[in-house]
Coordinates of C-alpha atoms in Angstrom, one line a residue:
X1 CA 111.1 -25.1 -19.1
X2 CA 112.6 -27.4 -16.4
X3 CA 112.0 -25.3 -13.3
X4 CA 108.6 -24.0 -14.4
X5 CA 107.6 -27.7 -14.8
X6 CA 108.3 -28.1 -11.0
X7 CA 106.5 -25.1 -9.6
X8 CA 103.8 -25.7 -7.1
X9 CA 100.3 -25.6 -8.4
X10 CA 96.9 -24.3 -7.2
X11 CA 94.7 -27.2 -6.1
X12 CA 91.3 -27.1 -4.5
X13 CA 90.6 -29.0 -1.3
X14 CA 88.2 -29.2 1.6
X15 CA 88.5 -28.7 5.3
X16 CA 90.7 -31.6 6.2
X17 CA 93.6 -32.8 8.3
X18 CA 94.5 -34.5 11.5
X19 CA 91.8 -33.7 14.1
X20 CA 93.7 -35.1 17.1
X21 CA 94.4 -32.5 19.8
X22 CA 97.6 -32.6 21.8
X23 CA 97.0 -32.8 25.5
X24 CA 100.7 -32.7 26.3
X25 CA 102.3 -29.8 28.3
X26 CA 105.7 -31.4 28.3
X27 CA 108.5 -30.2 26.1
X28 CA 110.9 -32.4 24.2
X29 CA 108.5 -35.2 23.4
X30 CA 109.6 -35.0 19.7
X31 CA 112.6 -37.0 20.6
X32 CA 110.3 -40.1 20.9
X33 CA 108.6 -39.4 17.6
X34 CA 108.7 -42.3 15.2
X35 CA 107.1 -45.5 13.9
X36 CA 107.3 -48.5 16.3
X37 CA 106.5 -52.2 15.9
X38 CA 106.8 -55.2 18.2
X39 CA 105.3 -58.2 19.9
X40 CA 103.6 -59.4 23.0
X41 CA 105.2 -62.4 24.8
X42 CA 103.7 -64.6 27.5
X43 CA 105.5 -65.6 30.7
X44 CA 107.0 -68.5 28.7
X45 CA 108.5 -66.0 26.2
X46 CA 106.2 -67.2 23.5
X47 CA 104.7 -64.7 21.0
X48 CA 101.0 -64.1 21.7
X49 CA 100.4 -60.9 19.8
X50 CA 101.7 -57.9 17.8
X51 CA 101.5 -54.2 18.1
X52 CA 102.2 -51.3 15.7
X53 CA 102.0 -47.6 16.6
X54 CA 103.2 -44.1 15.7
X55 CA 104.3 -41.4 18.2
X56 CA 104.0 -37.9 16.7
X57 CA 106.0 -34.9 17.7
X58 CA 103.6 -34.0 20.5
X59 CA 103.9 -37.4 22.1
X60 CA 100.5 -38.7 20.9
X61 CA 100.3 -42.4 20.3
X62 CA 98.0 -43.8 17.6
X63 CA 98.0 -47.3 16.2
X64 CA 96.7 -50.8 16.8
X65 CA 97.5 -54.0 18.8
X66 CA 96.4 -57.6 18.5
X67 CA 96.5 -60.3 21.2
X68 CA 95.5 -63.9 20.5
X69 CA 92.8 -63.7 23.1
X70 CA 91.0 -60.9 21.3
X71 CA 88.4 -61.3 18.6
X72 CA 90.0 -58.6 16.5
X73 CA 92.7 -56.0 16.2
X74 CA 92.2 -53.1 18.6
X75 CA 93.0 -49.4 18.1
X76 CA 95.2 -47.8 20.7
X77 CA 95.8 -44.2 21.6
X78 CA 97.4 -42.4 24.5
X79 CA 100.3 -40.0 25.1
X80 CA 103.8 -40.6 26.4
X81 CA 105.2 -38.4 29.2
X82 CA 108.6 -36.7 29.3
X83 CA 110.2 -39.9 30.5
X84 CA 108.9 -41.8 27.5
X85 CA 106.4 -43.8 29.5
X86 CA 102.8 -44.7 28.4
X87 CA 99.8 -46.7 29.4
X88 CA 97.4 -48.1 26.8
X89 CA 94.0 -49.2 28.2
X90 CA 92.4 -51.7 25.8
X91 CA 88.6 -51.4 25.5
X92 CA 87.6 -55.0 25.7
X93 CA 85.7 -54.9 28.9
X94 CA 88.1 -56.9 31.1
X95 CA 90.7 -54.4 32.3
X96 CA 93.4 -55.4 29.8
X97 CA 96.3 -52.8 30.0
X98 CA 99.6 -52.3 28.4
X99 CA 102.4 -50.3 30.1
X100 CA 105.6 -49.4 28.3
X101 CA 108.5 -47.1 27.9
X102 CA 110.5 -45.9 25.0
X103 CA 114.1 -46.0 26.0
X104 CA 117.5 -45.4 24.4
X105 CA 117.9 -46.1 20.7
X106 CA 114.1 -46.0 20.5
X107 CA 113.6 -49.5 21.9
X108 CA 110.3 -50.2 23.5
X109 CA 110.0 -52.4 26.7
X110 CA 106.9 -53.0 28.8
X111 CA 104.3 -55.4 30.2
X112 CA 100.8 -56.4 29.4
X113 CA 98.4 -57.6 32.0
X114 CA 94.9 -59.0 32.2
X115 CA 95.1 -60.5 35.7
X116 CA 97.8 -61.3 38.3
X117 CA 98.5 -64.8 36.8
X118 CA 97.8 -63.7 33.2
X119 CA 100.5 -61.3 32.1
X120 CA 103.6 -61.0 30.0
X121 CA 106.0 -58.6 28.4
X122 CA 106.1 -56.1 25.5
X123 CA 109.1 -55.8 23.2
X124 CA 109.8 -53.7 20.1
X125 CA 111.7 -50.9 18.5
X126 CA 111.4 -48.1 15.9
X127 CA 111.2 -49.1 12.3
X128 CA 112.6 -45.8 11.1
X129 CA 116.2 -46.2 9.8
X130 CA 118.4 -43.1 10.2
X131 CA 118.8 -41.2 6.9
X132 CA 121.9 -42.4 5.1
X133 CA 123.9 -41.6 1.9
X134 CA 124.4 -38.6 -0.4
X135 CA 122.4 -38.5 -3.6
X136 CA 123.9 -36.3 -6.3
X137 CA 121.2 -34.8 -8.5
X138 CA 121.9 -32.8 -11.7
X139 CA 119.7 -30.5 -13.7
X140 CA 120.4 -28.3 -16.7
X141 CA 118.2 -25.4 -15.6
X142 CA 119.4 -22.6 -13.3
X143 CA 119.1 -23.3 -9.6
X144 CA 117.1 -20.3 -8.6
X145 CA 117.7 -19.9 -4.9
X146 CA 116.3 -16.8 -3.2
X147 CA 114.2 -15.6 -0.3
X148 CA 111.1 -17.8 -0.3
X149 CA 108.8 -14.8 0.1
X150 CA 110.2 -13.0 -3.0
X151 CA 108.5 -13.0 -6.4
X152 CA 111.4 -14.8 -8.0
X153 CA 111.5 -17.7 -5.6
X154 CA 111.6 -21.2 -6.9
X155 CA 108.8 -23.2 -5.4
X156 CA 110.3 -26.4 -6.7
X157 CA 113.2 -25.8 -4.2
X158 CA 111.4 -24.1 -1.3
X159 CA 108.4 -26.6 -1.3
X160 CA 110.7 -29.1 0.3
X161 CA 112.7 -26.7 2.5
X162 CA 110.6 -23.8 3.6
X163 CA 106.9 -24.9 4.0
X164 CA 103.4 -23.5 3.7
X165 CA 100.2 -23.7 5.7
X166 CA 98.7 -26.4 3.4
X167 CA 100.1 -28.2 0.4
X168 CA 99.0 -30.1 -2.7
X169 CA 98.6 -33.8 -2.0
X170 CA 100.3 -35.7 -4.8
X171 CA 98.1 -38.7 -4.4
X172 CA 94.7 -37.2 -5.0
X173 CA 95.6 -33.7 -6.1
X174 CA 93.6 -31.8 -3.5
X175 CA 94.8 -29.7 -0.6
X176 CA 96.3 -31.6 2.3
X177 CA 97.5 -30.7 5.8
X178 CA 100.9 -29.3 6.4
X179 CA 101.6 -26.7 9.1
X180 CA 97.8 -26.3 9.3
X181 CA 96.1 -29.5 10.5
X182 CA 92.6 -28.3 9.6
X183 CA 90.8 -25.3 8.1
X184 CA 87.3 -24.1 7.7
X185 CA 85.3 -21.4 5.9
X186 CA 83.7 -19.6 8.9
X187 CA 81.6 -17.3 6.6
X188 CA 82.0 -16.0 3.1
X189 CA 84.9 -13.7 4.0
X190 CA 86.5 -15.5 6.9
X191 CA 88.9 -18.5 6.8
X192 CA 90.2 -20.1 10.0
X193 CA 93.3 -22.3 10.1
X194 CA 94.3 -24.4 13.1
X195 CA 98.0 -25.1 13.3
X196 CA 99.7 -28.3 14.4
X197 CA 101.5 -28.0 17.7
X198 CA 105.2 -28.7 18.1
X199 CA 106.3 -28.1 14.5
X200 CA 109.9 -26.9 14.6
X201 CA 111.9 -24.6 12.2
X202 CA 115.3 -26.0 11.3
X203 CA 116.9 -23.8 14.0
X204 CA 114.8 -25.4 16.7
X205 CA 112.3 -22.6 17.1
X206 CA 108.6 -23.7 17.4
X207 CA 106.4 -22.5 14.5
X208 CA 103.4 -20.4 15.7
X209 CA 100.7 -18.3 14.2
X210 CA 102.9 -15.2 14.8
X211 CA 105.3 -16.6 12.1
X212 CA 102.5 -17.1 9.7
X213 CA 101.1 -13.6 10.1
X214 CA 104.6 -12.2 9.8
X215 CA 105.3 -14.1 6.6
X216 CA 102.1 -12.8 4.9
X217 CA 102.7 -9.2 6.2
X218 CA 106.3 -9.3 5.0
X219 CA 105.3 -10.6 1.6
X220 CA 102.8 -7.8 1.2
X221 CA 105.5 -5.2 1.9
X222 CA 104.1 -4.0 5.3
X223 CA 107.6 -3.8 6.8
X224 CA 109.4 -2.7 3.7
X225 CA 107.5 -1.3 0.8
X226 CA 110.4 -2.1 -1.5
X227 CA 110.2 -5.8 -0.7
X228 CA 109.0 -7.5 -3.9
X229 CA 106.9 -10.2 -2.4
X230 CA 105.5 -13.2 -4.1
X231 CA 102.0 -12.3 -5.5
X232 CA 102.2 -9.1 -3.5
X233 CA 99.5 -7.3 -5.5
X234 CA 97.2 -10.3 -5.3
X235 CA 97.6 -10.6 -1.5
X236 CA 96.9 -6.9 -1.1
X237 CA 93.7 -7.1 -3.2
X238 CA 92.5 -10.2 -1.4
X239 CA 93.3 -9.9 2.3
X240 CA 91.6 -7.3 4.5
X241 CA 93.0 -8.5 7.9
X242 CA 94.9 -11.3 9.6
X243 CA 94.1 -12.2 13.2
X244 CA 96.0 -14.5 15.6
X245 CA 93.7 -15.2 18.6
X246 CA 96.3 -17.7 19.9
X247 CA 99.6 -19.4 19.1
X248 CA 98.0 -22.1 17.0
X249 CA 95.1 -20.3 15.3
X250 CA 95.2 -17.8 12.4
X251 CA 92.2 -16.1 10.8
X252 CA 92.2 -14.5 7.4
X253 CA 89.5 -11.9 6.5
X254 CA 89.1 -11.3 2.8
X255 CA 87.9 -8.1 1.2
X256 CA 85.1 -10.0 -0.6
X257 CA 83.9 -13.6 -0.9
X258 CA 86.7 -15.7 -2.4
X259 CA 85.9 -19.2 -3.6
X260 CA 89.6 -20.0 -4.4
X261 CA 91.3 -18.4 -1.5
X262 CA 93.1 -21.7 -0.5
X263 CA 95.5 -21.3 -3.4
X264 CA 97.3 -18.5 -1.4
X265 CA 98.1 -20.4 1.8
X266 CA 99.2 -23.4 -0.3
X267 CA 101.8 -21.2 -2.1
X268 CA 103.1 -18.7 0.4
X269 CA 106.0 -20.0 2.4
X270 CA 106.3 -19.4 6.1
X271 CA 109.5 -17.9 7.6
X272 CA 110.7 -17.6 11.2
X273 CA 109.9 -14.1 12.4
X274 CA 112.5 -13.9 15.2
X275 CA 115.3 -15.2 13.0
X276 CA 114.6 -13.0 10.0
X277 CA 114.3 -9.9 12.2
X278 CA 117.6 -10.8 13.9
X279 CA 119.7 -11.4 10.7
X280 CA 117.8 -9.2 8.2
X281 CA 116.5 -9.9 4.7
X282 CA 119.8 -10.1 2.9
X283 CA 121.4 -12.6 5.3
X284 CA 118.2 -14.7 5.5
X285 CA 118.2 -15.0 1.7
X286 CA 121.7 -16.5 1.7
X287 CA 120.6 -19.5 3.8
X288 CA 116.9 -19.7 4.5
X289 CA 115.3 -21.7 7.3
X290 CA 112.0 -23.5 7.0
X291 CA 110.3 -26.5 8.6
X292 CA 110.1 -29.0 5.8
X293 CA 112.0 -32.4 5.6
X294 CA 115.1 -30.8 4.0
X295 CA 117.3 -28.0 5.4
X296 CA 120.0 -26.0 3.6
X297 CA 123.5 -27.1 4.4
X298 CA 125.7 -25.3 1.8
X299 CA 125.2 -23.1 -1.2
X300 CA 127.7 -22.3 -4.0
X301 CA 125.9 -20.0 -6.3
X302 CA 125.9 -21.2 -9.9
X303 CA 127.3 -24.6 -9.0
X304 CA 125.3 -26.5 -6.4
X305 CA 123.0 -26.5 -3.4
X306 CA 123.3 -29.1 -0.7
X307 CA 120.4 -29.9 1.4
X308 CA 120.3 -32.4 4.3
X309 CA 117.6 -34.3 6.2
X310 CA 115.9 -32.4 9.0
X311 CA 115.7 -34.9 11.8
X312 CA 112.8 -33.2 13.6
X313 CA 110.4 -33.0 10.7
X314 CA 106.9 -33.2 12.0
X315 CA 105.3 -35.8 9.7
X316 CA 106.2 -39.1 11.2
X317 CA 103.2 -40.9 9.8
X318 CA 102.5 -39.4 6.3
X319 CA 99.2 -40.0 4.6
X320 CA 99.3 -41.2 1.0
X321 CA 100.6 -38.3 -1.2
X322 CA 102.4 -36.5 1.7
X323 CA 106.1 -36.1 2.4
X324 CA 107.5 -38.0 5.3
X325 CA 110.9 -37.8 7.0
X326 CA 113.8 -37.9 4.6
X327 CA 115.5 -41.3 4.1
X328 CA 118.6 -39.8 2.5
X329 CA 121.2 -38.0 4.7
X330 CA 121.9 -35.3 2.0
X331 CA 121.2 -34.3 -1.6
X332 CA 123.5 -32.3 -3.7
X333 CA 121.7 -30.4 -6.5
X334 CA 124.2 -29.6 -9.3
X335 CA 123.9 -27.5 -12.4
X336 CA 125.2 -29.1 -15.6
X337 CA 124.1 -26.8 -18.4
X338 CA 124.4 -29.4 -21.2
X339 CA 122.2 -32.5 -21.4
X340 CA 125.0 -34.5 -22.9
X341 CA 127.3 -33.7 -20.0
X342 CA 124.6 -34.6 -17.5
X343 CA 123.9 -37.9 -19.3
X344 CA 127.7 -38.8 -19.4
X345 CA 128.0 -38.1 -15.7
X346 CA 125.1 -40.4 -14.9
X347 CA 126.5 -43.2 -17.0
X348 CA 129.9 -42.8 -15.3
X349 CA 128.4 -42.9 -11.8
X350 CA 129.5 -39.4 -11.0
X351 CA 125.9 -38.5 -10.3
X352 CA 122.9 -40.6 -9.2
X353 CA 119.9 -38.8 -10.8
X354 CA 119.1 -36.3 -13.5
X355 CA 116.0 -34.3 -14.0
X356 CA 114.4 -32.6 -16.9
X357 CA 115.6 -35.2 -19.4
X358 CA 115.0 -34.3 -23.1
X359 CA 112.7 -36.6 -25.0
X360 CA 115.5 -37.4 -27.6
X361 CA 117.7 -38.8 -24.8
X362 CA 115.1 -41.2 -23.3
X363 CA 115.9 -44.0 -25.7
X364 CA 119.6 -43.9 -24.7
X365 CA 118.8 -44.0 -21.0
X366 CA 116.3 -46.8 -21.2
X367 CA 119.0 -49.3 -22.5
X368 CA 121.1 -48.8 -19.3
X369 CA 120.5 -51.7 -16.9
X370 CA 121.2 -49.6 -13.8
X371 CA 119.1 -46.6 -14.8
X372 CA 115.3 -46.3 -14.5
X373 CA 113.4 -43.5 -16.3
X374 CA 110.4 -42.0 -14.6
X375 CA 107.7 -40.0 -16.3
X376 CA 105.0 -38.0 -14.7
X377 CA 102.5 -35.4 -16.0
X378 CA 103.8 -31.9 -15.7
X379 CA 102.1 -30.0 -12.9
X380 CA 101.8 -27.2 -15.4
X381 CA 100.2 -26.6 -18.7
X382 CA 102.0 -24.3 -21.2
X383 CA 101.0 -21.4 -23.3
X384 CA 102.5 -18.2 -24.6
X385 CA 101.4 -14.7 -23.4
X386 CA 101.0 -12.1 -26.2
X387 CA 101.3 -8.4 -25.4
X388 CA 98.2 -7.3 -27.2
X389 CA 97.8 -4.2 -24.9
X390 CA 100.9 -2.0 -25.5
X391 CA 101.0 0.3 -28.4
X392 CA 104.4 1.1 -30.0
X393 CA 106.0 2.9 -32.9
X394 CA 105.8 1.2 -35.3
X395 CA 102.5 -0.1 -34.2
X396 CA 102.4 -3.4 -32.2
X397 CA 101.2 -6.1 -34.7
X398 CA 99.7 -8.1 -31.8
X399 CA 97.0 -5.5 -31.3
X400 CA 95.3 -7.0 -34.4
X401 CA 93.4 -10.2 -33.5
X402 CA 94.1 -11.5 -37.1
X403 CA 97.8 -11.5 -36.3
X404 CA 97.2 -13.3 -33.0
X405 CA 95.1 -15.9 -34.8
X406 CA 97.8 -16.4 -37.5
X407 CA 100.4 -17.1 -34.8
X408 CA 98.1 -20.0 -33.6
X409 CA 97.2 -21.4 -37.0
X410 CA 100.9 -21.5 -38.0
X411 CA 101.7 -24.2 -35.4
X412 CA 101.3 -27.9 -35.9
X413 CA 101.2 -29.1 -32.3
X414 CA 100.4 -32.7 -33.2
X415 CA 103.6 -33.0 -35.3
X416 CA 105.6 -31.3 -32.5
X417 CA 104.4 -33.8 -29.9
X418 CA 105.1 -36.8 -32.1
X419 CA 108.4 -35.7 -33.6
X420 CA 110.1 -33.7 -30.8
X421 CA 108.5 -34.8 -27.5
X422 CA 107.5 -38.1 -25.9
X423 CA 104.2 -38.5 -27.6
X424 CA 102.4 -38.5 -24.2
X425 CA 101.8 -34.7 -24.2
X426 CA 98.5 -33.3 -25.3
X427 CA 97.0 -30.0 -26.3
X428 CA 95.2 -27.9 -23.8
X429 CA 93.6 -24.5 -23.1
X430 CA 93.6 -22.3 -20.1
X431 CA 91.4 -24.9 -18.4
X432 CA 92.7 -28.5 -18.3
X433 CA 91.3 -31.9 -17.5
X434 CA 90.0 -32.4 -14.0
X435 CA 89.7 -28.6 -13.4
X436 CA 86.5 -26.8 -12.5
X437 CA 85.1 -25.5 -15.7
X438 CA 86.8 -27.9 -18.1
X439 CA 84.8 -28.6 -21.3
X440 CA 86.1 -31.5 -23.3
X441 CA 84.7 -30.1 -26.6
X442 CA 86.5 -26.8 -26.3
X443 CA 88.1 -26.1 -29.7
X444 CA 91.7 -25.2 -30.0
X445 CA 93.2 -23.7 -33.2
X446 CA 94.0 -26.3 -35.9
X447 CA 97.1 -26.2 -38.0
X448 CA 96.4 -24.2 -41.1
X449 CA 99.4 -22.3 -42.4
X450 CA 97.5 -21.0 -45.5
X451 CA 94.8 -19.5 -43.3
X452 CA 97.6 -17.9 -41.2
X453 CA 99.1 -16.3 -44.4
X454 CA 95.7 -14.9 -45.5
X455 CA 95.1 -13.4 -42.0
X456 CA 98.5 -11.8 -42.0
X457 CA 97.8 -10.3 -45.4
X458 CA 94.4 -9.0 -44.4
X459 CA 96.1 -7.4 -41.3
X460 CA 98.6 -5.6 -43.6
X461 CA 101.5 -8.0 -43.0
X462 CA 101.7 -9.9 -46.2
X463 CA 105.5 -9.6 -46.1
X464 CA 105.5 -10.7 -42.5
X465 CA 107.0 -8.9 -39.4
X466 CA 109.5 -9.4 -36.6
X467 CA 108.3 -10.1 -33.1
X468 CA 110.3 -10.2 -29.8
X469 CA 110.3 -13.6 -28.0
X470 CA 111.3 -13.4 -24.3
X471 CA 112.5 -16.5 -22.5
X472 CA 114.8 -17.8 -19.7
X473 CA 118.1 -18.3 -21.4
X474 CA 119.4 -21.0 -19.0
X475 CA 116.4 -23.3 -19.6
X476 CA 116.4 -25.8 -22.4
X477 CA 113.4 -26.2 -24.6
X478 CA 113.2 -29.0 -27.2
X479 CA 110.5 -27.1 -29.1
X480 CA 111.5 -23.4 -29.0
X481 CA 113.4 -23.3 -32.3
X482 CA 110.8 -25.7 -33.9
X483 CA 108.1 -23.2 -33.1
X484 CA 110.2 -20.3 -34.5
X485 CA 110.6 -22.3 -37.7
X486 CA 106.9 -22.8 -38.1
X487 CA 106.3 -19.1 -37.7
X488 CA 109.0 -18.3 -40.2
X489 CA 107.2 -20.4 -42.8
X490 CA 104.3 -18.0 -42.7
X491 CA 106.5 -14.8 -42.6
X492 CA 106.8 -14.2 -38.9
X493 CA 110.4 -13.8 -37.8
X494 CA 111.3 -14.2 -34.1
X495 CA 113.7 -11.8 -32.4
X496 CA 115.1 -14.0 -29.5
X497 CA 115.5 -12.2 -26.2
X498 CA 117.2 -14.4 -23.5
X499 CA 117.0 -13.3 -19.9
X500 CA 117.4 -14.5 -16.4
X501 CA 114.3 -15.8 -14.7
X502 CA 113.8 -12.7 -12.4
X503 CA 114.0 -10.4 -15.5
X504 CA 111.3 -12.4 -17.3
X505 CA 109.1 -12.3 -14.2
X506 CA 109.6 -8.5 -13.8
X507 CA 109.0 -8.0 -17.6
X508 CA 105.6 -9.7 -17.4
X509 CA 104.6 -8.1 -14.1
X510 CA 105.5 -4.6 -15.2
X511 CA 103.8 -5.1 -18.6
X512 CA 107.0 -3.8 -20.2
X513 CA 107.7 -6.8 -22.5
X514 CA 106.5 -6.4 -26.1
X515 CA 106.0 -9.6 -28.1
X516 CA 105.6 -13.1 -26.7
X517 CA 106.6 -14.8 -23.5
X518 CA 106.4 -18.6 -22.9
X519 CA 104.5 -19.2 -19.7
X520 CA 102.6 -21.8 -17.8
X521 CA 99.7 -22.2 -15.4
X522 CA 98.8 -24.7 -12.7
X523 CA 96.7 -27.8 -13.3
X524 CA 95.0 -27.7 -9.9
X525 CA 91.4 -28.6 -9.7
X526 CA 90.5 -25.1 -8.8
X527 CA 91.9 -22.7 -11.5
X528 CA 90.6 -19.6 -9.7
X529 CA 93.9 -18.3 -8.5
X530 CA 95.5 -18.6 -11.9
X531 CA 92.5 -16.9 -13.5
X532 CA 93.0 -14.1 -11.0
X533 CA 96.5 -13.2 -12.3
X534 CA 95.6 -13.9 -16.0
X535 CA 92.1 -12.5 -16.7
X536 CA 91.5 -9.1 -15.0
X537 CA 93.1 -6.2 -16.7
X538 CA 95.3 -5.5 -13.7
X539 CA 96.2 -9.2 -13.2
X540 CA 100.0 -9.7 -12.7
X541 CA 100.3 -11.9 -15.9
X542 CA 97.7 -10.0 -18.0
X543 CA 99.0 -8.4 -21.2
X544 CA 95.7 -8.0 -23.0
X545 CA 93.2 -5.2 -23.4
X546 CA 90.4 -4.5 -20.9
X547 CA 87.4 -6.8 -21.5
X548 CA 84.2 -5.9 -19.6
X549 CA 82.4 -9.2 -20.0
X550 CA 85.5 -11.3 -19.0
X551 CA 86.0 -9.2 -15.8
X552 CA 82.3 -9.6 -15.0
X553 CA 82.5 -13.4 -15.4
X554 CA 85.7 -13.5 -13.4
X555 CA 84.2 -11.6 -10.5
X556 CA 81.1 -13.8 -10.5
X557 CA 83.1 -17.1 -10.4
X558 CA 85.3 -15.7 -7.6
X559 CA 82.4 -15.3 -5.3
X560 CA 80.4 -18.3 -6.3
X561 CA 80.8 -21.2 -3.8
X562 CA 78.4 -23.5 -5.7
X563 CA 80.8 -25.6 -7.8
X564 CA 78.4 -26.4 -10.6
X565 CA 77.4 -22.8 -11.1
X566 CA 81.0 -21.7 -10.8
X567 CA 82.1 -24.3 -13.4
X568 CA 79.7 -22.8 -16.0
X569 CA 81.1 -19.3 -15.4
X570 CA 84.7 -20.5 -15.8
X571 CA 83.8 -22.4 -19.0
X572 CA 82.4 -19.1 -20.4
X573 CA 85.5 -17.3 -19.3
X574 CA 87.8 -19.8 -21.1
X575 CA 85.8 -19.4 -24.3
X576 CA 86.3 -15.6 -24.2
X577 CA 90.1 -16.1 -23.7
X578 CA 90.2 -18.3 -26.7
X579 CA 87.9 -16.1 -28.8
X580 CA 89.9 -13.0 -28.1
X581 CA 93.2 -14.8 -28.6
X582 CA 95.0 -13.4 -25.6
X583 CA 97.4 -16.3 -25.6
X584 CA 98.7 -19.2 -27.6
X585 CA 97.7 -22.5 -25.9
X586 CA 100.4 -25.1 -26.2
X587 CA 100.3 -28.4 -24.3
X588 CA 100.3 -30.3 -21.0
X589 CA 103.8 -31.6 -20.8
X590 CA 105.5 -34.7 -19.4
X591 CA 108.4 -34.4 -16.8
X592 CA 111.2 -36.9 -17.4
X593 CA 113.8 -37.8 -14.8
X594 CA 116.1 -40.8 -14.2
X595 CA 117.5 -42.5 -11.2
X596 CA 120.3 -45.0 -10.6
X597 CA 118.1 -47.8 -9.3
X598 CA 121.1 -50.1 -8.9
X599 CA 122.0 -48.1 -5.8
X600 CA 118.8 -46.2 -4.9
X601 CA 115.1 -47.2 -4.6
X602 CA 112.0 -45.1 -4.7
X603 CA 108.5 -45.9 -3.5
X604 CA 106.3 -44.2 -6.1
X605 CA 103.1 -45.6 -4.5
X606 CA 103.6 -43.1 -1.6
X607 CA 103.9 -40.0 -3.8
X608 CA 102.8 -41.0 -7.3
X609 CA 103.1 -37.5 -8.8
X610 CA 106.2 -36.5 -6.9
X611 CA 109.4 -35.5 -8.6
X612 CA 112.8 -34.8 -7.0
X613 CA 113.9 -34.3 -4.3
X614 CA 111.6 -36.9 -2.8
X615 CA 111.5 -38.2 0.8
X616 CA 110.6 -41.6 -0.6
X617 CA 114.0 -42.3 -2.1
X618 CA 116.4 -44.4 -0.1
X619 CA 119.6 -46.3 -0.4
X620 CA 119.2 -50.0 -1.2
X621 CA 119.9 -52.1 1.9
X622 CA 123.1 -53.5 0.5
X623 CA 124.5 -50.1 -0.3
X624 CA 123.8 -48.3 3.0
X625 CA 126.7 -46.1 3.8
X626 CA 127.3 -43.0 5.8
X627 CA 129.6 -41.0 3.6
X628 CA 130.1 -40.3 -0.1
X629 CA 133.3 -39.1 -1.6
X630 CA 131.8 -37.8 -4.9
X631 CA 131.6 -34.1 -4.0

């Protein structure tokens, strides 16, 4: 499922971030923010050194400088004032100083001086080109645009528009700074986050801890009990209190020790309190405001969403795996329900990029000289939830473990991967590679259709039965009907039930769906937050019977901060899930997308696991234009 492939994932991290404190009291220093490079010249106008520094949104300067008289490159740091002036004392023991000013068009001028007769000038400018061009992106899946705090929100979209406290780093897979520059576990039930100063919402309002607390309280339904917030039940169970001692500090008190708490601030999106209260929930949902590198420009429901570069995005100097300022002026995300239509539009130059490309179309794309295909591991691993809890009349066949086993044994995943997918996918369980608790020797169910038939006969279904299969109707799946055919061969007939995404989510959360639901979990290093919604009897995604041992193991791993001990508990928990057959493990997928690289370029070394929309895509230099008529 295309959009599910792009949901954010739960990843473990450690206290991290940028530890530099702002000492500026001036406002408006963000106008000088940028990356600058230049040279030192002597009084004969000869080059005698180079310099390279970054000014962040608070006016802090960090970087390095080199002069031919020095033995090595020197680090520089200081802060500009409201006039763009700065002084950089160089610690080499002889009073060497650099004074400069950032002027109009972000050009740098200044002087360097060692002594009265030993001085020269400083020259340079910003290396940041203004964002240019309009990239038209197409996808077959439904563009699910909604309030970022609601349960049906698409984190694929809001992850680049709204913004969370911390985010998954696509370079190393752990948690990374975002609105929060650092965080720490104060004690077993207290987490403290320190926010970056000067971060702006798209409407110019400064983001503070008040907005963070408001977003969490809003999601939990504290202002409106009818508000269906994202992971509302989980938040209510976890969070005892939220404190904001100052504008840039927020403290979360949990009801019990929680080793995987960081998964929540990585997912929950922050909204501007003053703006939401002014316009109301319904109006805010029509055009949300965040603080990430893209802001909403225009929405035409069912057709397209246009986002544009946010010129005041805070991350001037992104670390590897982080988003930086957008290099494209705007991106139009269109819905083209048929893959053939999407491919034809790409070939004709009507669009620049397509996402969620089917495996059977990759060969056709790869022969096009102007198109490059990119593949990255899906951030999700798939499985199917089975409702083995609800009783019905006639009885629910899935209550019988033999039936659940038969559904697994009937599927030949190796053949599906080789014949209908890219061949790079692989089978998995609830715990995948690189996750805490992963056991490489964990056994999945082999393909054995004869055993499936025997189990069905023993369960009283020798003549088979019909089972509902609930899925998002607007999302293409290359394997859906293949899976149905495998089941039909052992006597299990599928009753397709196509829904919108919100209906599927509500059906799972309310436990009202009988039968099967294709689903997916995150591949984060810490699977704790996914286990939280999947394993306990009252978990949002749990459709199985109560299991005392599983709940005991879940509770133990939740409060265990020793990673080795916790890994063993999670391993045991995964074994129970497989033994009780609460789900059908499928595979870790591959996400395919294509880009017209005759016109555009992308630096995949900056965000190796990133998909679209990426801040590392830009127009090729020869194609830099300000407007695009294909709209």
